[in-house]
Amino acid sequence: MRTSIGKRFTGLATGALLATGALVATAAPAQAYDPDPAVATYYRDTGTCPCSGGSLTDPFDGTSFAQDAGGTAVKMELTAAGSFVGKVEFHPNDEKLWVYDTRNDGDTFYAAVGYSSGGSYHDLGTFSAPGTSQTVDLTVKDFDIPEGAYVDITLYDGAGRTDYIAAARGTGAAVA
């Protein structure tokens, strides 16, 4: 009786160690881009939209901005080694942020978003695509930003707003 309990315990312990090892081996941390991705930033005065085509075209879903008088839309395309790795769009109509990760490379980037209005700055948080096995991962955030507010978007390689990549800020920012 004592031998079967010992064998059972040994079998359970061995199984637990193997399962833990498998989890550790598959949960490797994401690699940081090195060098950081290049970023091309495009702005559109949405008072003259709808806008699409030209520099807003990309191989994933293109980009189209709706009309929003007084608004400024922004699209930021990220490329590494000549290939698309993602894009971030701010649509003033409905104040939506779209964050796309377009390469399954074990890495992502983070978009910190905030706006200036009424003499103060409002931090809306940091956002990234979910990181699934899909060809394109997408997160869409719907904000309630006052009309005419300057929207700042800062891209980072690190989740804790570390390893700055690029930004659209201040008078060069999007406008809600």
PDB file of N, CA and C in Angstrom, residues 21-105:
ATOM      1  N   GLY A  21       7.352  23.198 -16.806  1.00  0.00           N
ATOM      2  CA  GLY A  21       8.407  23.413 -17.797  1.00  0.00           C
ATOM      3  C   GLY A  21       7.845  23.766 -19.157  1.00  0.00           C
ATOM      4  N   ALA A  22       6.760  23.115 -19.553  1.00  0.00           N
ATOM      5  CA  ALA A  22       6.132  23.410 -20.848  1.00  0.00           C
ATOM      6  C   ALA A  22       5.568  24.820 -20.861  1.00  0.00           C
ATOM      7  N   LEU A  23       4.950  25.246 -19.755  1.00  0.00           N
ATOM      8  CA  LEU A  23       4.416  26.601 -19.693  1.00  0.00           C
ATOM      9  C   LEU A  23       5.521  27.644 -19.748  1.00  0.00           C
ATOM     10  N   VAL A  24       6.582  27.448 -19.038  1.00  0.00           N
ATOM     11  CA  VAL A  24       7.701  28.392 -19.043  1.00  0.00           C
ATOM     12  C   VAL A  24       8.315  28.471 -20.433  1.00  0.00           C
ATOM     13  N   ALA A  25       8.450  27.362 -21.096  1.00  0.00           N
ATOM     14  CA  ALA A  25       9.056  27.343 -22.430  1.00  0.00           C
ATOM     15  C   ALA A  25       8.203  28.057 -23.455  1.00  0.00           C
ATOM     16  N   THR A  26       6.867  28.026 -23.320  1.00  0.00           N
ATOM     17  CA  THR A  26       6.003  28.673 -24.303  1.00  0.00           C
ATOM     18  C   THR A  26       5.676  30.105 -23.952  1.00  0.00           C
ATOM     19  N   ALA A  27       5.955  30.557 -22.766  1.00  0.00           N
ATOM     20  CA  ALA A  27       5.603  31.906 -22.356  1.00  0.00           C
ATOM     21  C   ALA A  27       6.817  32.824 -22.365  1.00  0.00           C
ATOM     22  N   ALA A  28       7.597  32.747 -23.401  1.00  0.00           N
ATOM     23  CA  ALA A  28       8.774  33.606 -23.500  1.00  0.00           C
ATOM     24  C   ALA A  28       8.347  35.062 -23.641  1.00  0.00           C
ATOM     25  N   PRO A  29       9.068  35.986 -23.041  1.00  0.00           N
ATOM     26  CA  PRO A  29       8.695  37.388 -23.143  1.00  0.00           C
ATOM     27  C   PRO A  29       8.852  37.889 -24.567  1.00  0.00           C
ATOM     28  N   ALA A  30       8.041  38.899 -24.918  1.00  0.00           N
ATOM     29  CA  ALA A  30       8.112  39.496 -26.246  1.00  0.00           C
ATOM     30  C   ALA A  30       9.461  40.182 -26.417  1.00  0.00           C
ATOM     31  N   GLN A  31       9.975  40.092 -27.617  1.00  0.00           N
ATOM     32  CA  GLN A  31      11.228  40.757 -27.943  1.00  0.00           C
ATOM     33  C   GLN A  31      10.948  42.219 -28.274  1.00  0.00           C
ATOM     34  N   ALA A  32      11.804  43.097 -27.862  1.00  0.00           N
ATOM     35  CA  ALA A  32      11.664  44.500 -28.223  1.00  0.00           C
ATOM     36  C   ALA A  32      12.218  44.696 -29.626  1.00  0.00           C
ATOM     37  N   TYR A  33      11.567  45.568 -30.383  1.00  0.00           N
ATOM     38  CA  TYR A  33      12.093  45.886 -31.698  1.00  0.00           C
ATOM     39  C   TYR A  33      13.435  46.574 -31.526  1.00  0.00           C
ATOM     40  N   ASP A  34      14.428  46.151 -32.280  1.00  0.00           N
ATOM     41  CA  ASP A  34      15.747  46.769 -32.224  1.00  0.00           C
ATOM     42  C   ASP A  34      16.357  46.709 -33.608  1.00  0.00           C
ATOM     43  N   PRO A  35      16.429  47.799 -34.304  1.00  0.00           N
ATOM     44  CA  PRO A  35      16.016  49.139 -33.877  1.00  0.00           C
ATOM     45  C   PRO A  35      14.489  49.268 -33.854  1.00  0.00           C
ATOM     46  N   ASP A  36      14.028  50.378 -33.266  1.00  0.00           N
ATOM     47  CA  ASP A  36      12.592  50.640 -33.225  1.00  0.00           C
ATOM     48  C   ASP A  36      12.029  50.722 -34.637  1.00  0.00           C
ATOM     49  N   PRO A  37      10.743  50.400 -34.784  1.00  0.00           N
ATOM     50  CA  PRO A  37      10.128  50.538 -36.102  1.00  0.00           C
ATOM     51  C   PRO A  37      10.181  51.984 -36.586  1.00  0.00           C
ATOM     52  N   ALA A  38      10.234  52.161 -37.905  1.00  0.00           N
ATOM     53  CA  ALA A  38      10.116  53.491 -38.498  1.00  0.00           C
ATOM     54  C   ALA A  38       8.637  53.849 -38.490  1.00  0.00           C
ATOM     55  N   VAL A  39       8.337  55.121 -38.339  1.00  0.00           N
ATOM     56  CA  VAL A  39       6.942  55.552 -38.287  1.00  0.00           C
ATOM     57  C   VAL A  39       6.709  56.651 -39.314  1.00  0.00           C
ATOM     58  N   ALA A  40       5.714  56.443 -40.167  1.00  0.00           N
ATOM     59  CA  ALA A  40       5.249  57.474 -41.106  1.00  0.00           C
ATOM     60  C   ALA A  40       3.914  57.969 -40.564  1.00  0.00           C
ATOM     61  N   THR A  41       3.776  59.281 -40.412  1.00  0.00           N
ATOM     62  CA  THR A  41       2.570  59.867 -39.832  1.00  0.00           C
ATOM     63  C   THR A  41       1.857  60.718 -40.868  1.00  0.00           C
ATOM     64  N   TYR A  42       0.558  60.510 -40.993  1.00  0.00           N
ATOM     65  CA  TYR A  42      -0.267  61.229 -41.963  1.00  0.00           C
ATOM     66  C   TYR A  42      -1.429  61.888 -41.231  1.00  0.00           C
ATOM     67  N   TYR A  43      -1.654  63.182 -41.502  1.00  0.00           N
ATOM     68  CA  TYR A  43      -2.744  63.937 -40.903  1.00  0.00           C
ATOM     69  C   TYR A  43      -3.767  64.291 -41.980  1.00  0.00           C
ATOM     70  N   ARG A  44      -5.036  64.337 -41.598  1.00  0.00           N
ATOM     71  CA  ARG A  44      -6.083  64.767 -42.513  1.00  0.00           C
ATOM     72  C   ARG A  44      -7.022  65.719 -41.792  1.00  0.00           C
ATOM     73  N   ASP A  45      -7.285  66.856 -42.427  1.00  0.00           N
ATOM     74  CA  ASP A  45      -8.302  67.794 -41.957  1.00  0.00           C
ATOM     75  C   ASP A  45      -9.643  67.153 -42.294  1.00  0.00           C
ATOM     76  N   THR A  46     -10.368  66.699 -41.302  1.00  0.00           N
ATOM     77  CA  THR A  46     -11.588  65.946 -41.578  1.00  0.00           C
ATOM     78  C   THR A  46     -12.777  66.835 -41.922  1.00  0.00           C
ATOM     79  N   GLY A  47     -12.570  68.138 -41.917  1.00  0.00           N
ATOM     80  CA  GLY A  47     -13.623  69.041 -42.384  1.00  0.00           C
ATOM     81  C   GLY A  47     -13.849  68.897 -43.881  1.00  0.00           C
ATOM     82  N   THR A  48     -12.825  68.379 -44.597  1.00  0.00           N
ATOM     83  CA  THR A  48     -12.929  68.191 -46.051  1.00  0.00           C
ATOM     84  C   THR A  48     -13.085  66.723 -46.427  1.00  0.00           C
ATOM     85  N   CYS A  49     -13.329  65.856 -45.465  1.00  0.00           N
ATOM     86  CA  CYS A  49     -13.485  64.425 -45.732  1.00  0.00           C
ATOM     87  C   CYS A  49     -14.924  64.127 -46.111  1.00  0.00           C
ATOM     88  N   PRO A  50     -15.239  62.924 -46.605  1.00  0.00           N
ATOM     89  CA  PRO A  50     -14.543  61.672 -46.372  1.00  0.00           C
ATOM     90  C   PRO A  50     -13.214  61.603 -47.115  1.00  0.00           C
ATOM     91  N   CYS A  51     -12.247  60.934 -46.483  1.00  0.00           N
ATOM     92  CA  CYS A  51     -10.895  60.824 -47.013  1.00  0.00           C
ATOM     93  C   CYS A  51     -10.467  59.366 -47.055  1.00  0.00           C
ATOM     94  N   SER A  52      -9.832  58.981 -48.139  1.00  0.00           N
ATOM     95  CA  SER A  52      -9.243  57.648 -48.262  1.00  0.00           C
ATOM     96  C   SER A  52      -8.295  57.679 -49.445  1.00  0.00           C
ATOM     97  N   GLY A  53      -7.607  56.570 -49.687  1.00  0.00           N
ATOM     98  CA  GLY A  53      -6.689  56.474 -50.817  1.00  0.00           C
ATOM     99  C   GLY A  53      -5.391  57.220 -50.571  1.00  0.00           C
ATOM    100  N   GLY A  54      -4.543  57.236 -51.579  1.00  0.00           N
ATOM    101  CA  GLY A  54      -3.245  57.909 -51.479  1.00  0.00           C
ATOM    102  C   GLY A  54      -2.426  57.353 -50.334  1.00  0.00           C
ATOM    103  N   SER A  55      -1.904  58.231 -49.476  1.00  0.00           N
ATOM    104  CA  SER A  55      -1.058  57.799 -48.366  1.00  0.00           C
ATOM    105  C   SER A  55      -1.846  57.067 -47.274  1.00  0.00           C
ATOM    106  N   LEU A  56      -3.164  57.064 -47.375  1.00  0.00           N
ATOM    107  CA  LEU A  56      -3.969  56.340 -46.389  1.00  0.00           C
ATOM    108  C   LEU A  56      -4.166  54.873 -46.772  1.00  0.00           C
ATOM    109  N   THR A  57      -3.748  54.496 -47.970  1.00  0.00           N
ATOM    110  CA  THR A  57      -3.876  53.114 -48.431  1.00  0.00           C
ATOM    111  C   THR A  57      -2.814  52.243 -47.770  1.00  0.00           C
ATOM    112  N   ASP A  58      -3.205  51.042 -47.354  1.00  0.00           N
ATOM    113  CA  ASP A  58      -2.257  50.075 -46.803  1.00  0.00           C
ATOM    114  C   ASP A  58      -2.743  48.679 -47.162  1.00  0.00           C
ATOM    115  N   PRO A  59      -1.904  47.661 -46.979  1.00  0.00           N
ATOM    116  CA  PRO A  59      -2.265  46.311 -47.410  1.00  0.00           C
ATOM    117  C   PRO A  59      -3.265  45.578 -46.509  1.00  0.00           C
ATOM    118  N   PHE A  60      -3.765  46.217 -45.463  1.00  0.00           N
ATOM    119  CA  PHE A  60      -4.609  45.502 -44.515  1.00  0.00           C
ATOM    120  C   PHE A  60      -6.079  45.844 -44.650  1.00  0.00           C
ATOM    121  N   ASP A  61      -6.439  47.103 -44.470  1.00  0.00           N
ATOM    122  CA  ASP A  61      -7.832  47.485 -44.655  1.00  0.00           C
ATOM    123  C   ASP A  61      -7.956  48.899 -45.186  1.00  0.00           C
ATOM    124  N   GLY A  62      -6.815  49.474 -45.592  1.00  0.00           N
ATOM    125  CA  GLY A  62      -6.870  50.870 -46.020  1.00  0.00           C
ATOM    126  C   GLY A  62      -7.279  51.716 -44.833  1.00  0.00           C
ATOM    127  N   THR A  63      -7.468  52.968 -45.057  1.00  0.00           N
ATOM    128  CA  THR A  63      -7.925  53.853 -43.996  1.00  0.00           C
ATOM    129  C   THR A  63      -8.891  54.830 -44.623  1.00  0.00           C
ATOM    130  N   SER A  64      -9.969  55.088 -43.950  1.00  0.00           N
ATOM    131  CA  SER A  64     -10.964  56.040 -44.418  1.00  0.00           C
ATOM    132  C   SER A  64     -11.422  56.857 -43.220  1.00  0.00           C
ATOM    133  N   PHE A  65     -11.353  58.173 -43.353  1.00  0.00           N
ATOM    134  CA  PHE A  65     -11.796  59.064 -42.283  1.00  0.00           C
ATOM    135  C   PHE A  65     -13.099  59.732 -42.701  1.00  0.00           C
ATOM    136  N   ALA A  66     -14.060  59.780 -41.775  1.00  0.00           N
ATOM    137  CA  ALA A  66     -15.348  60.425 -42.017  1.00  0.00           C
ATOM    138  C   ALA A  66     -15.226  61.930 -41.797  1.00  0.00           C
ATOM    139  N   GLN A  67     -16.199  62.670 -42.301  1.00  0.00           N
ATOM    140  CA  GLN A  67     -16.197  64.122 -42.114  1.00  0.00           C
ATOM    141  C   GLN A  67     -16.465  64.455 -40.657  1.00  0.00           C
ATOM    142  N   ASP A  68     -15.714  65.423 -40.152  1.00  0.00           N
ATOM    143  CA  ASP A  68     -15.896  65.940 -38.805  1.00  0.00           C
ATOM    144  C   ASP A  68     -15.323  67.356 -38.825  1.00  0.00           C
ATOM    145  N   ALA A  69     -16.195  68.347 -38.988  1.00  0.00           N
ATOM    146  CA  ALA A  69     -15.759  69.744 -39.088  1.00  0.00           C
ATOM    147  C   ALA A  69     -14.890  70.119 -37.895  1.00  0.00           C
ATOM    148  N   GLY A  70     -13.725  70.705 -38.177  1.00  0.00           N
ATOM    149  CA  GLY A  70     -12.808  71.131 -37.126  1.00  0.00           C
ATOM    150  C   GLY A  70     -11.899  70.033 -36.602  1.00  0.00           C
ATOM    151  N   GLY A  71     -12.068  68.819 -37.090  1.00  0.00           N
ATOM    152  CA  GLY A  71     -11.260  67.702 -36.603  1.00  0.00           C
ATOM    153  C   GLY A  71     -10.019  67.483 -37.444  1.00  0.00           C
ATOM    154  N   THR A  72      -9.034  66.832 -36.852  1.00  0.00           N
ATOM    155  CA  THR A  72      -7.839  66.397 -37.563  1.00  0.00           C
ATOM    156  C   THR A  72      -7.610  64.929 -37.222  1.00  0.00           C
ATOM    157  N   ALA A  73      -7.595  64.099 -38.260  1.00  0.00           N
ATOM    158  CA  ALA A  73      -7.347  62.662 -38.083  1.00  0.00           C
ATOM    159  C   ALA A  73      -5.853  62.400 -38.222  1.00  0.00           C
ATOM    160  N   VAL A  74      -5.401  61.290 -37.660  1.00  0.00           N
ATOM    161  CA  VAL A  74      -3.996  60.911 -37.794  1.00  0.00           C
ATOM    162  C   VAL A  74      -3.906  59.407 -38.028  1.00  0.00           C
ATOM    163  N   LYS A  75      -2.965  59.038 -38.890  1.00  0.00           N
ATOM    164  CA  LYS A  75      -2.624  57.632 -39.120  1.00  0.00           C
ATOM    165  C   LYS A  75      -1.117  57.520 -38.960  1.00  0.00           C
ATOM    166  N   MET A  76      -0.679  56.557 -38.141  1.00  0.00           N
ATOM    167  CA  MET A  76       0.744  56.317 -37.917  1.00  0.00           C
ATOM    168  C   MET A  76       1.030  54.883 -38.353  1.00  0.00           C
ATOM    169  N   GLU A  77       1.870  54.719 -39.370  1.00  0.00           N
ATOM    170  CA  GLU A  77       2.244  53.396 -39.880  1.00  0.00           C
ATOM    171  C   GLU A  77       3.613  53.011 -39.340  1.00  0.00           C
ATOM    172  N   LEU A  78       3.727  51.802 -38.808  1.00  0.00           N
ATOM    173  CA  LEU A  78       4.983  51.308 -38.270  1.00  0.00           C
ATOM    174  C   LEU A  78       5.543  50.233 -39.187  1.00  0.00           C
ATOM    175  N   THR A  79       6.803  50.383 -39.559  1.00  0.00           N
ATOM    176  CA  THR A  79       7.474  49.388 -40.390  1.00  0.00           C
ATOM    177  C   THR A  79       8.822  49.028 -39.760  1.00  0.00           C
ATOM    178  N   ALA A  80       9.208  47.776 -39.943  1.00  0.00           N
ATOM    179  CA  ALA A  80      10.512  47.284 -39.478  1.00  0.00           C
ATOM    180  C   ALA A  80      11.107  46.457 -40.608  1.00  0.00           C
ATOM    181  N   ALA A  81      12.347  46.739 -40.945  1.00  0.00           N
ATOM    182  CA  ALA A  81      13.045  46.034 -42.032  1.00  0.00           C
ATOM    183  C   ALA A  81      12.213  46.056 -43.314  1.00  0.00           C
ATOM    184  N   GLY A  82      11.542  47.185 -43.569  1.00  0.00           N
ATOM    185  CA  GLY A  82      10.775  47.355 -44.793  1.00  0.00           C
ATOM    186  C   GLY A  82       9.408  46.701 -44.813  1.00  0.00           C
ATOM    187  N   SER A  83       8.993  46.080 -43.709  1.00  0.00           N
ATOM    188  CA  SER A  83       7.691  45.418 -43.658  1.00  0.00           C
ATOM    189  C   SER A  83       6.791  46.071 -42.617  1.00  0.00           C
ATOM    190  N   PHE A  84       5.509  46.110 -42.915  1.00  0.00           N
ATOM    191  CA  PHE A  84       4.509  46.627 -41.991  1.00  0.00           C
ATOM    192  C   PHE A  84       4.512  45.813 -40.703  1.00  0.00           C
ATOM    193  N   VAL A  85       4.493  46.462 -39.528  1.00  0.00           N
ATOM    194  CA  VAL A  85       4.304  45.760 -38.266  1.00  0.00           C
ATOM    195  C   VAL A  85       3.049  46.239 -37.548  1.00  0.00           C
ATOM    196  N   GLY A  86       2.508  47.384 -37.963  1.00  0.00           N
ATOM    197  CA  GLY A  86       1.286  47.864 -37.334  1.00  0.00           C
ATOM    198  C   GLY A  86       0.927  49.261 -37.770  1.00  0.00           C
ATOM    199  N   LYS A  87      -0.220  49.710 -37.261  1.00  0.00           N
ATOM    200  CA  LYS A  87      -0.644  51.082 -37.509  1.00  0.00           C
ATOM    201  C   LYS A  87      -1.566  51.519 -36.391  1.00  0.00           C
ATOM    202  N   VAL A  88      -1.625  52.831 -36.207  1.00  0.00           N
ATOM    203  CA  VAL A  88      -2.507  53.440 -35.221  1.00  0.00           C
ATOM    204  C   VAL A  88      -3.258  54.546 -35.938  1.00  0.00           C
ATOM    205  N   GLU A  89      -4.569  54.606 -35.722  1.00  0.00           N
ATOM    206  CA  GLU A  89      -5.384  55.652 -36.331  1.00  0.00           C
ATOM    207  C   GLU A  89      -6.225  56.327 -35.256  1.00  0.00           C
ATOM    208  N   PHE A  90      -6.364  57.649 -35.362  1.00  0.00           N
ATOM    209  CA  PHE A  90      -7.319  58.367 -34.526  1.00  0.00           C
ATOM    210  C   PHE A  90      -8.344  58.986 -35.457  1.00  0.00           C
ATOM    211  N   HIS A  91      -9.609  58.626 -35.229  1.00  0.00           N
ATOM    212  CA  HIS A  91     -10.729  59.130 -36.019  1.00  0.00           C
ATOM    213  C   HIS A  91     -11.501  60.140 -35.169  1.00  0.00           C
ATOM    214  N   PRO A  92     -11.460  61.444 -35.532  1.00  0.00           N
ATOM    215  CA  PRO A  92     -12.171  62.451 -34.747  1.00  0.00           C
ATOM    216  C   PRO A  92     -13.683  62.236 -34.717  1.00  0.00           C
ATOM    217  N   ASN A  93     -14.243  61.740 -35.819  1.00  0.00           N
ATOM    218  CA  ASN A  93     -15.666  61.445 -35.841  1.00  0.00           C
ATOM    219  C   ASN A  93     -15.887  60.257 -34.910  1.00  0.00           C
ATOM    220  N   ASP A  94     -16.559  60.462 -33.813  1.00  0.00           N
ATOM    221  CA  ASP A  94     -16.800  59.470 -32.760  1.00  0.00           C
ATOM    222  C   ASP A  94     -15.603  59.266 -31.836  1.00  0.00           C
ATOM    223  N   GLU A  95     -14.516  60.013 -32.028  1.00  0.00           N
ATOM    224  CA  GLU A  95     -13.322  59.941 -31.169  1.00  0.00           C
ATOM    225  C   GLU A  95     -12.895  58.500 -30.910  1.00  0.00           C
ATOM    226  N   LYS A  96     -12.490  57.820 -31.970  1.00  0.00           N
ATOM    227  CA  LYS A  96     -12.076  56.420 -31.846  1.00  0.00           C
ATOM    228  C   LYS A  96     -10.595  56.248 -32.172  1.00  0.00           C
ATOM    229  N   LEU A  97      -9.947  55.400 -31.381  1.00  0.00           N
ATOM    230  CA  LEU A  97      -8.560  55.000 -31.593  1.00  0.00           C
ATOM    231  C   LEU A  97      -8.577  53.568 -32.105  1.00  0.00           C
ATOM    232  N   TRP A  98      -7.840  53.333 -33.193  1.00  0.00           N
ATOM    233  CA  TRP A  98      -7.699  51.991 -33.772  1.00  0.00           C
ATOM    234  C   TRP A  98      -6.229  51.613 -33.676  1.00  0.00           C
ATOM    235  N   VAL A  99      -5.914  50.480 -33.021  1.00  0.00           N
ATOM    236  CA  VAL A  99      -4.540  50.005 -32.887  1.00  0.00           C
ATOM    237  C   VAL A  99      -4.459  48.630 -33.553  1.00  0.00           C
ATOM    238  N   TYR A 100      -3.610  48.527 -34.575  1.00  0.00           N
ATOM    239  CA  TYR A 100      -3.444  47.297 -35.339  1.00  0.00           C
ATOM    240  C   TYR A 100      -2.038  46.737 -35.129  1.00  0.00           C
ATOM    241  N   ASP A 101      -1.938  45.440 -34.886  1.00  0.00           N
ATOM    242  CA  ASP A 101      -0.661  44.731 -34.928  1.00  0.00           C
ATOM    243  C   ASP A 101      -0.765  43.822 -36.146  1.00  0.00           C
ATOM    244  N   THR A 102       0.113  44.021 -37.110  1.00  0.00           N
ATOM    245  CA  THR A 102      -0.026  43.334 -38.399  1.00  0.00           C
ATOM    246  C   THR A 102       1.063  42.302 -38.660  1.00  0.00           C
ATOM    247  N   ARG A 103       1.801  41.931 -37.618  1.00  0.00           N
ATOM    248  CA  ARG A 103       2.823  40.900 -37.804  1.00  0.00           C
ATOM    249  C   ARG A 103       2.872  40.011 -36.565  1.00  0.00           C
ATOM    250  N   ASN A 104       2.747  38.725 -36.767  1.00  0.00           N
ATOM    251  CA  ASN A 104       2.852  37.773 -35.662  1.00  0.00           C
ATOM    252  C   ASN A 104       4.324  37.484 -35.394  1.00  0.00           C
ATOM    253  N   ASP A 105       4.984  38.410 -34.681  1.00  0.00           N
ATOM    254  CA  ASP A 105       6.419  38.289 -34.455  1.00  0.00           C
ATOM    255  C   ASP A 105       6.777  38.207 -32.977  1.00  0.00           C
TER     256      ASP A 105
END
